[in-house]
Tab-separated table of C-alpha atoms and ligand atoms in Angstrom:
chain	number	residue	atom	x	y	z
C	8	MET	CA	72.535	101.198	93.826
C	9	ALA	CA	73.533	99.542	90.178
C	10	PRO	CA	74.879	96.063	90.528
C	11	VAL	CA	78.669	95.157	91.222
C	12	GLU	CA	80.363	95.806	87.737
C	13	GLY	CA	83.114	93.468	86.989
C	14	ASN	CA	84.830	90.015	87.875
C	15	SER	CA	88.143	91.177	90.814
C	16	GLU	CA	87.424	90.655	94.116
C	17	LEU	CA	89.443	94.021	95.068
C	18	LEU	CA	87.327	95.887	92.686
C	19	GLU	CA	83.621	94.006	94.159
C	20	MET	CA	84.837	94.565	97.319
C	21	SER	CA	86.738	98.584	96.411
C	22	LEU	CA	82.887	99.342	95.816
C	23	ARG	CA	81.135	97.649	98.614
C	24	GLN	CA	83.883	99.630	100.288
C	25	LEU	CA	82.076	103.195	98.444
C	26	ASP	CA	78.535	102.045	98.890
C	27	ARG	CA	78.342	101.725	102.083
C	28	VAL	CA	80.081	105.198	102.694
C	29	ALA	CA	78.334	106.848	100.153
C	30	GLU	CA	75.193	105.896	102.184
C	31	LEU	CA	77.128	107.034	105.354
C	32	ILE	CA	77.520	110.286	104.100
C	33	HIS	CA	74.113	111.104	102.177
C	34	LEU	CA	76.661	111.078	98.849
C	35	ASP	CA	74.686	113.480	96.588
C	36	PRO	CA	73.509	110.473	94.129
C	37	ARG	CA	74.682	112.459	91.492
C	38	ILE	CA	77.872	112.382	91.863
C	39	HIS	CA	78.482	108.375	93.853
C	40	PRO	CA	77.836	106.614	90.085
C	41	LEU	CA	80.621	108.535	89.110
C	42	LEU	CA	82.747	107.652	91.646
C	43	ARG	CA	81.036	104.367	91.080
C	44	THR	CA	82.968	103.763	87.450
C	45	CYS	CA	86.972	105.167	86.204
C	46	LYS	CA	86.737	107.953	84.203
C	47	ARG	CA	89.070	105.943	81.160
C	48	ALA	CA	90.965	102.873	80.582
C	49	LEU	CA	93.831	101.873	78.367
C	50	GLU	CA	94.209	98.176	77.713
C	51	VAL	CA	97.583	98.306	75.494
C	52	ASN	CA	99.009	95.239	74.129
C	53	ALA	CA	102.777	95.608	73.323
C	54	PRO	CA	104.997	93.466	70.937
C	55	VAL	CA	109.140	92.857	72.605
C	56	LYS	CA	111.584	91.302	71.288
C	57	MET	CA	112.747	88.520	73.507
C	58	ASP	CA	116.185	87.762	74.079
C	59	ASP	CA	116.341	84.448	71.886
C	60	GLY	CA	114.295	86.274	69.342
C	61	SER	CA	110.849	85.801	70.049
C	62	VAL	CA	108.494	87.915	69.868
C	63	ARG	CA	105.764	88.124	72.850
C	64	THR	CA	102.972	89.846	73.343
C	65	PHE	CA	102.427	91.429	77.338
C	66	ARG	CA	99.212	92.974	77.467
C	67	GLY	CA	99.115	96.279	79.991
C	68	TYR	CA	96.990	98.698	81.086
C	69	ARG	CA	96.290	102.235	82.751
C	70	VAL	CA	92.983	103.533	84.250
C	71	HIS	CA	92.333	106.751	85.636
C	72	HIS	CA	89.578	107.073	87.901
C	73	ASN	CA	89.042	110.381	89.006
C	74	LEU	CA	90.436	113.216	88.354
C	75	ALA	CA	88.670	116.373	89.889
C	76	ARG	CA	90.857	117.579	92.714
C	77	GLY	CA	94.712	117.480	90.477
C	78	PRO	CA	96.910	115.487	87.379
C	79	ALA	CA	96.273	111.285	87.618
C	80	LYS	CA	98.802	109.784	89.960
C	81	GLY	CA	99.635	105.485	90.400
C	82	GLY	CA	102.265	103.384	89.335
C	83	ILE	CA	102.830	101.105	87.913
C	84	ARG	CA	102.817	96.924	88.297
C	85	PHE	CA	104.975	94.113	86.861
C	86	ALA	CA	102.296	91.432	87.832
C	87	PRO	CA	101.730	87.927	86.306
C	88	THR	CA	97.780	88.452	88.213
C	89	VAL	CA	97.498	91.778	86.611
C	90	THR	CA	93.774	93.045	84.997
C	91	LEU	CA	91.471	95.192	84.283
C	92	ASP	CA	89.630	95.487	87.230
C	93	ASP	CA	92.729	94.724	89.078
C	94	VAL	CA	93.695	98.046	88.002
C	95	LYS	CA	91.039	99.642	88.811
C	96	ALA	CA	89.849	99.194	91.534
C	97	LEU	CA	93.674	100.582	92.347
C	98	ALA	CA	93.290	103.422	90.870
C	99	MET	CA	89.843	104.036	92.524
C	100	LEU	CA	92.400	103.371	95.852
C	101	MET	CA	94.522	106.162	95.002
C	102	THR	CA	91.741	107.742	94.121
C	103	TRP	CA	90.645	107.897	98.107
C	104	LYS	CA	94.330	107.526	99.265
C	105	CYS	CA	95.712	110.861	97.608
C	106	ALA	CA	92.919	112.899	99.326
C	107	VAL	CA	93.225	111.788	102.385
C	108	VAL	CA	95.956	113.049	102.616
C	109	ASP	CA	95.284	115.606	101.503
C	110	ILE	CA	97.485	116.220	98.273
C	111	PRO	CA	96.351	117.189	94.130
C	112	PHE	CA	95.950	114.753	92.362
C	113	GLY	CA	93.389	112.177	91.525
C	114	GLY	CA	94.016	108.471	91.195
C	115	ALA	CA	95.219	106.279	88.606
C	116	LYS	CA	97.101	102.682	87.954
C	117	GLY	CA	98.474	100.943	85.324
C	118	GLY	CA	99.880	97.280	85.139
C	119	VAL	CA	101.347	94.580	83.011
C	120	ALA	CA	100.739	91.520	83.691
C	121	CYS	CA	104.546	89.800	83.864
C	122	ASP	CA	106.607	87.816	85.744
C	123	PRO	CA	109.414	90.141	85.798
C	124	SER	CA	111.409	87.625	87.631
C	125	ARG	CA	111.051	85.518	84.400
C	126	LEU	CA	112.998	88.759	82.429
C	127	SER	CA	116.296	89.416	81.228
C	128	GLU	CA	117.344	93.036	81.983
C	129	GLY	CA	117.084	93.572	78.823
C	130	GLU	CA	113.143	92.489	78.646
C	131	LEU	CA	112.717	94.238	81.281
C	132	GLU	CA	113.344	97.459	80.120
C	133	ARG	CA	112.229	97.041	76.173
C	134	LEU	CA	108.838	95.807	77.486
C	135	THR	CA	108.951	99.247	80.241
C	136	ARG	CA	109.842	101.340	76.709
C	137	ARG	CA	107.431	99.596	74.736
C	138	PHE	CA	104.609	99.703	77.919
C	139	THR	CA	105.596	103.398	78.030
C	140	SER	CA	105.756	104.593	74.225
C	141	GLU	CA	101.864	103.179	74.105
C	142	LEU	CA	101.148	105.512	76.930
C	143	ILE	CA	102.034	108.619	75.488
C	144	PRO	CA	99.130	109.741	74.655
C	145	LEU	CA	98.111	109.471	78.817
C	146	ILE	CA	101.375	110.789	80.635
C	147	GLY	CA	102.402	113.570	81.344
C	148	PRO	CA	103.591	115.918	84.008
C	149	GLU	CA	100.263	117.542	83.827
C	150	LYS	CA	98.005	114.530	83.089
C	151	ASP	CA	99.543	111.220	84.782
C	152	ILE	CA	102.687	111.027	86.767
C	153	PRO	CA	103.158	106.780	87.103
C	154	ALA	CA	105.678	105.429	90.022
C	155	PRO	CA	106.805	102.537	90.953
C	156	ASP	CA	104.073	99.393	92.919
C	157	ILE	CA	105.324	95.824	93.030
C	158	GLY	CA	106.984	94.714	90.508
C	159	THR	CA	108.382	97.765	89.887
C	160	ASP	CA	111.346	100.137	90.715
C	161	GLU	CA	113.228	103.171	90.257
C	162	ARG	CA	114.975	101.436	87.068
C	163	MET	CA	111.377	101.427	85.000
C	164	MET	CA	111.239	104.746	86.037
C	165	ALA	CA	114.190	105.551	84.850
C	166	TRP	CA	113.013	104.344	80.970
C	167	ILE	CA	109.720	105.397	81.666
C	168	MET	CA	111.656	109.121	82.333
C	169	ASP	CA	113.438	108.774	79.293
C	170	THR	CA	111.532	107.365	76.477
C	171	TYR	CA	108.833	109.929	77.419
C	172	SER	CA	111.803	112.740	76.879
C	173	MET	CA	113.106	111.282	73.497
C	174	ASN	CA	109.655	111.324	72.434
C	175	VAL	CA	108.691	115.244	73.144
C	176	GLY	CA	112.470	116.390	72.728
C	177	TYR	CA	113.599	117.109	75.703
C	178	SER	CA	113.940	115.889	79.430
C	179	VAL	CA	110.421	115.609	82.008
C	180	GLN	CA	111.301	114.687	85.272
C	181	GLY	CA	107.930	115.342	86.549
C	182	VAL	CA	106.234	113.092	83.999
C	183	VAL	CA	107.350	109.687	86.520
C	184	THR	CA	108.158	109.451	90.473
C	185	GLY	CA	110.311	107.108	92.506
C	186	LYS	CA	113.048	107.989	90.360
C	187	PRO	CA	117.243	107.211	91.263
C	188	VAL	CA	117.893	110.973	92.706
C	189	ASN	CA	119.909	111.655	90.426
C	190	LEU	CA	117.761	111.496	87.170
C	191	GLY	CA	115.266	114.307	89.602
C	192	GLY	CA	113.979	111.078	91.812
C	193	SER	CA	113.447	112.431	95.699
C	194	ARG	CA	115.075	111.894	98.534
C	195	GLY	CA	113.576	109.787	100.842
C	196	ARG	CA	111.011	108.407	98.205
C	197	ARG	CA	111.784	104.429	98.729
C	198	GLU	CA	111.520	104.453	102.269
C	199	ALA	CA	108.602	106.302	102.084
C	200	PRO	CA	105.859	103.664	102.505
C	201	GLY	CA	107.923	102.294	104.928
C	202	ARG	CA	108.299	104.889	107.112
C	203	SER	CA	104.285	105.861	107.250
C	204	VAL	CA	103.370	103.447	108.173
C	205	VAL	CA	105.899	103.363	111.103
C	206	ILE	CA	104.127	106.967	111.815
C	207	CYS	CA	101.358	105.613	111.383
C	208	VAL	CA	101.925	102.508	113.677
C	209	GLU	CA	103.519	105.322	116.501
C	210	GLU	CA	100.674	107.706	116.753
C	211	ALA	CA	98.714	104.662	116.517
C	212	ALA	CA	100.077	102.845	119.683
C	213	ARG	CA	99.753	106.587	121.317
C	214	LYS	CA	96.557	106.434	121.416
C	215	LEU	CA	96.638	102.483	122.279
C	216	GLY	CA	99.348	102.875	125.230
C	217	ILE	CA	101.162	100.161	123.528
C	218	ARG	CA	104.563	101.059	124.495
C	219	LEU	CA	106.582	100.991	121.865
C	220	ASP	CA	109.700	99.430	123.587
C	221	GLU	CA	107.502	96.783	124.753
C	222	ALA	CA	105.918	95.698	121.719
C	223	ARG	CA	106.047	92.492	119.644
C	224	VAL	CA	105.808	93.165	116.122
C	225	VAL	CA	105.245	90.735	112.533
C	226	ILE	CA	105.755	92.051	109.451
C	227	GLN	CA	104.186	89.472	105.559
C	228	GLY	CA	106.712	90.489	103.562
C	229	PHE	CA	110.208	91.794	103.513
C	230	GLY	CA	110.579	94.298	100.027
C	231	LYS	CA	110.881	97.359	99.435
C	232	VAL	CA	108.177	98.594	102.581
C	233	GLY	CA	108.447	95.570	105.204
C	234	SER	CA	112.011	96.077	105.420
C	235	VAL	CA	111.797	99.202	106.155
C	236	VAL	CA	109.147	98.943	109.119
C	237	ALA	CA	111.052	95.956	110.729
C	238	LEU	CA	114.353	98.505	110.354
C	239	LEU	CA	112.009	101.409	111.664
C	240	LEU	CA	110.271	99.782	114.254
C	241	HIS	CA	113.436	97.538	115.358
C	242	ALA	CA	115.310	101.123	115.604
C	243	VAL	CA	112.894	102.732	117.743
C	244	GLY	CA	112.170	99.720	120.380
C	245	CYS	CA	109.723	97.503	119.320
C	246	ARG	CA	111.258	93.539	119.362
C	247	ILE	CA	110.431	92.046	115.732
C	248	VAL	CA	109.044	88.670	116.241
C	249	GLY	CA	107.869	87.157	113.445
C	250	LEU	CA	109.053	88.116	109.561
C	251	SER	CA	108.323	86.513	106.174
C	252	ASP	CA	108.509	86.921	102.659
C	253	LEU	CA	107.348	84.672	98.712
C	254	LYS	CA	108.928	81.666	100.736
C	255	GLY	CA	108.084	82.049	104.008
C	256	GLY	CA	108.027	83.380	106.746
C	257	ILE	CA	111.086	83.704	110.642
C	258	TYR	CA	109.315	83.994	114.192
C	259	ASN	CA	111.699	84.479	116.904
C	260	PRO	CA	109.838	85.033	120.219
C	261	GLN	CA	112.635	86.805	121.692
C	262	GLY	CA	113.522	89.100	119.190
C	263	LEU	CA	114.607	89.001	115.077
C	264	ASP	CA	117.647	91.398	113.516
C	265	PRO	CA	116.342	93.026	110.629
C	266	ILE	CA	119.709	94.328	109.537
C	267	ARG	CA	121.576	90.904	110.154
C	268	LEU	CA	117.851	89.870	108.301
C	269	THR	CA	118.869	91.809	105.403
C	270	ALA	CA	122.111	90.945	104.823
C	271	HIS	CA	119.911	87.130	105.259
C	272	LYS	CA	118.301	88.005	102.012
C	273	ARG	CA	120.778	89.146	99.690
C	274	GLN	CA	122.611	86.085	99.951
C	275	ASP	CA	119.974	83.088	100.322
C	276	ASN	CA	116.588	84.755	98.065
C	277	THR	CA	114.220	84.984	101.225
C	278	VAL	CA	114.633	84.842	105.488
C	279	SER	CA	112.606	81.789	105.473
C	280	THR	CA	115.901	79.877	105.573
C	281	TYR	CA	117.168	82.216	108.993
C	282	ARG	CA	118.655	80.257	111.755
C	283	ASP	CA	118.405	81.907	114.718
C	284	GLY	CA	114.618	80.955	114.663
C	285	ASP	CA	111.466	78.711	113.879
C	286	PHE	CA	110.763	78.719	109.855
C	287	VAL	CA	106.895	79.217	109.501
C	288	THR	CA	104.357	79.790	106.391
C	289	ASN	CA	102.899	82.854	105.262
C	290	GLU	CA	99.956	81.836	106.686
C	291	GLU	CA	101.113	80.848	110.711
C	292	LEU	CA	102.674	84.343	110.529
C	293	LEU	CA	99.478	85.770	110.948
C	294	GLU	CA	97.949	83.795	114.183
C	295	LEU	CA	101.396	84.503	115.578
C	296	GLY	CA	101.317	86.205	118.941
C	297	CYS	CA	102.339	89.822	118.604
C	298	ASP	CA	100.974	93.720	120.015
C	299	ILE	CA	101.279	94.928	116.118
C	300	LEU	CA	101.036	92.954	112.716
C	301	VAL	CA	101.943	94.781	109.657
C	302	PRO	CA	100.755	93.133	105.734
C	303	ALA	CA	102.829	94.425	104.067
C	304	ALA	CA	102.638	91.645	101.190
C	305	VAL	CA	99.313	91.973	98.501
C	306	GLU	CA	95.461	92.224	99.245
C	307	ARG	CA	93.225	90.317	100.272
C	308	VAL	CA	95.297	88.333	102.748
C	309	ILE	CA	93.346	88.709	106.176
C	310	THR	CA	89.854	86.800	105.309
C	311	GLU	CA	86.474	85.417	106.990
C	312	LYS	CA	88.767	82.159	107.132
C	313	ASN	CA	91.863	83.633	109.638
C	314	ALA	CA	90.812	87.167	111.129
C	315	SER	CA	89.449	85.541	114.261
C	316	ARG	CA	92.615	83.457	115.173
C	317	VAL	CA	94.724	87.360	114.596
C	318	LYS	CA	96.203	88.095	117.707
C	319	ALA	CA	97.572	91.679	117.346
C	320	ARG	CA	95.886	95.282	118.713
C	321	LEU	CA	96.728	97.285	116.117
C	322	ILE	CA	97.164	95.963	112.367
C	323	ALA	CA	98.421	98.722	110.529
C	324	GLU	CA	97.838	98.359	106.523
C	325	ALA	CA	101.521	98.483	104.826
C	326	ALA	CA	99.861	96.766	100.685
C	327	ASN	CA	97.050	97.850	99.894
C	328	GLY	CA	93.605	95.925	100.595
C	329	PRO	CA	95.068	93.121	103.267
C	330	ILE	CA	91.893	92.749	104.492
C	331	THR	CA	88.456	91.873	103.157
C	332	PRO	CA	85.444	93.463	104.354
C	333	GLU	CA	84.144	90.308	106.138
C	334	ALA	CA	87.635	90.389	107.773
C	335	ASP	CA	87.056	94.005	108.639
C	336	ALA	CA	83.690	93.105	110.759
C	337	ILE	CA	85.698	89.984	112.318
C	338	LEU	CA	88.386	92.507	113.670
C	339	GLN	CA	86.355	95.286	114.342
C	340	ASP	CA	84.031	93.295	116.982
C	341	ARG	CA	86.936	91.975	118.407
C	342	GLY	CA	87.663	95.790	118.697
C	343	THR	CA	91.528	95.485	116.754
C	344	LEU	CA	92.005	98.848	115.472
C	345	ILE	CA	93.101	98.820	112.007
C	346	VAL	CA	94.765	102.093	110.379
C	347	PRO	CA	94.080	101.753	107.149
C	348	ASP	CA	95.862	101.175	103.663
C	349	ILE	CA	95.465	104.304	102.337
C	350	LEU	CA	96.773	106.343	105.661
C	351	ALA	CA	99.269	103.897	106.277
C	352	ASN	CA	101.262	103.553	103.285
C	353	ALA	CA	99.950	106.740	101.844
C	354	GLY	CA	103.803	107.648	101.823
C	355	GLY	CA	104.411	106.443	99.046
C	356	VAL	CA	103.292	108.914	96.894
C	357	VAL	CA	102.638	111.669	99.679
C	358	VAL	CA	106.877	111.650	98.818
C	359	SER	CA	106.166	111.373	95.136
C	360	TYR	CA	104.113	113.994	95.159
C	361	PHE	CA	107.468	116.044	96.843
C	362	GLU	CA	109.194	114.576	94.072
C	363	TRP	CA	106.857	116.312	91.721
C	364	VAL	CA	107.179	119.656	93.040
C	365	GLN	CA	111.088	119.229	93.443
C	366	ASP	CA	111.135	118.539	89.717
C	367	ILE	CA	108.796	121.406	88.698
C	368	GLN	CA	111.029	123.819	90.785
C	369	GLN	CA	113.592	122.525	90.132
C	370	PHE	CA	115.094	122.961	93.706
C	371	PHE	CA	116.380	119.892	95.318
C	372	TRP	CA	115.577	119.135	99.306
C	373	THR	CA	117.633	117.165	101.425
C	374	GLU	CA	116.735	113.376	103.092
C	375	GLN	CA	115.955	115.380	106.593
C	376	GLU	CA	113.109	118.092	104.866
C	377	VAL	CA	111.673	115.795	102.581
C	378	ASN	CA	111.558	112.799	106.635
C	379	ASP	CA	110.212	115.553	108.395
C	380	ARG	CA	106.877	117.216	105.769
C	381	LEU	CA	106.411	113.496	105.273
C	382	ARG	CA	105.598	113.362	109.376
C	383	GLN	CA	103.778	116.811	109.357
C	384	VAL	CA	100.872	115.015	106.457
C	385	ILE	CA	100.977	112.234	107.199
C	386	ARG	CA	100.606	112.895	111.097
C	387	ARG	CA	98.161	114.900	110.577
C	388	ALA	CA	96.172	113.166	108.507
C	389	PHE	CA	95.744	110.951	111.239
C	390	GLY	CA	94.783	113.195	113.620
C	391	GLU	CA	91.569	114.002	111.566
C	392	VAL	CA	90.590	110.597	110.094
C	393	TRP	CA	90.621	110.055	114.106
C	394	ALA	CA	89.236	113.139	114.506
C	395	VAL	CA	85.984	111.719	112.145
C	396	ALA	CA	86.408	108.737	113.758
C	397	GLN	CA	85.215	109.630	117.461
C	398	GLU	CA	83.082	111.882	116.151
C	399	ARG	CA	80.923	109.079	114.423
C	400	GLY	CA	81.593	106.597	116.251
C	401	THR	CA	82.588	104.130	113.664
C	402	ASP	CA	86.681	102.819	113.055
C	403	MET	CA	89.714	104.434	111.518
C	404	ARG	CA	88.565	102.702	107.979
C	405	THR	CA	85.212	103.750	107.579
C	406	ALA	CA	87.037	107.291	108.510
C	407	ALA	CA	89.123	107.709	105.994
C	408	TYR	CA	86.761	107.204	103.468
C	409	ILE	CA	84.490	109.667	104.625
C	410	LEU	CA	86.687	112.054	104.210
C	411	ALA	CA	88.489	111.457	100.965
C	412	ILE	CA	85.051	110.513	99.606
C	413	GLY	CA	83.596	113.722	101.174
C	414	ARG	CA	86.872	115.848	99.416
C	415	VAL	CA	86.525	114.772	96.196
C	416	ALA	CA	82.516	114.516	96.333
C	417	GLU	CA	83.308	118.424	97.227
C	418	ALA	CA	85.593	118.505	94.488
C	419	ILE	CA	83.225	117.909	91.828
C	420	ARG	CA	80.478	120.051	93.144
C	421	MET	CA	83.097	123.029	92.718
C	422	ARG	CA	83.699	122.061	89.780
C	423	GLY	CA	79.950	121.420	88.566
C	424	ILE	CA	79.567	118.942	85.862
C	425	TYR	CA	81.191	119.709	82.351
C	426	PRO	CA	79.261	121.582	80.066
I	3	LIG	N1	102.334	102.044	94.296
I	3	LIG	C1	102.293	103.570	95.038
I	3	LIG	C2	100.907	103.624	95.832
I	3	LIG	O1	100.003	102.133	95.405
I	3	LIG	C3	102.373	104.746	94.354
I	3	LIG	C4	102.683	105.602	93.955
I	3	LIG	C5	102.480	106.719	93.848
I	3	LIG	O2	103.588	107.434	94.676
I	3	LIG	O3	102.358	107.121	92.516
I	3	LIG	O4	100.501	103.934	96.590
């Protein structure tokens, strides 16, 4: 194969993953190079009026990886470290994610290099609106539907919906998902990524014979995903022994109460100062004694440096790309079961799909309906991935990629190469 393009470790990791599985499934050599590249990438430099009267230029991107199975779908990330290569890798991950849970979308991702915690509400709004205007040629309910990701939330999704609507002259709810419920957002969307992680933990624990009411759980990240995982696993009887956020973590072998920690975080802006436990760093947290580990923060936190000290028997990847391929191999050897990101956190994009369907039909579902359908989709996908893993004697990540890449390749084959 051609040498790995780009300089981002995340992109390199995604391409290696693709190449490995392409070989395993004898992927058509006319399709493989197509999947190694992104269909299109837009780079924009957007000027934004700052509160102090100055003007700052922010660089942003929107990338479409592959659209063989449907319109482009994927979040927009606001983070200081955003690069084009990272966005390409994350767009590719979205292609596999949508395919593995079998929803009719292709993969996309967007990002703006900025630190949202240092921008005022007004600056964030002007940045979001200007970036959206720059994206108008790409986005639309039949073409490309953005959503939240790291650093973005319902407020930005509302501004994206409004900016797009103002440009076309009428309200278009289906242009973006993860909106507030009274603007056409779906009930249950906010909790969906965390909820799918928990459904996967339940399924995997059953396979491993781990009783959830006896299980000790460590969660890295107490944001939009990690906090929901903590609350839901606590509710099914797990003992949450470790939790963390950007500022550090907290450990208590007797168990932590995520409801009280949510209140504490609201007050102190971190869980790490909670009194009822010992402070641990984010690195120490990953190595704590536990049965189930949920990395729910950022990519590449479990590497060849710390993988052999990770004690969990089951890891559910709530973040995108938290385990490097080297670490993956070490954990595999140790017999750790890993539920991969493209399956575990796919609840976000699954309920985004439900949101898009509800917006187009203008017919809205109850939270119970959303959660029941999400459970059906994730359970089915988990079962399919598990079956492929058993048949082929592989780990779940490889099995998920085999399924996803196979589905995308089949769609390309059936559509044919135009013209
Ligand atoms: N950003 C989320 C992800 O990585 C959600 C994408 C979406 O809902 O379109 O899966």
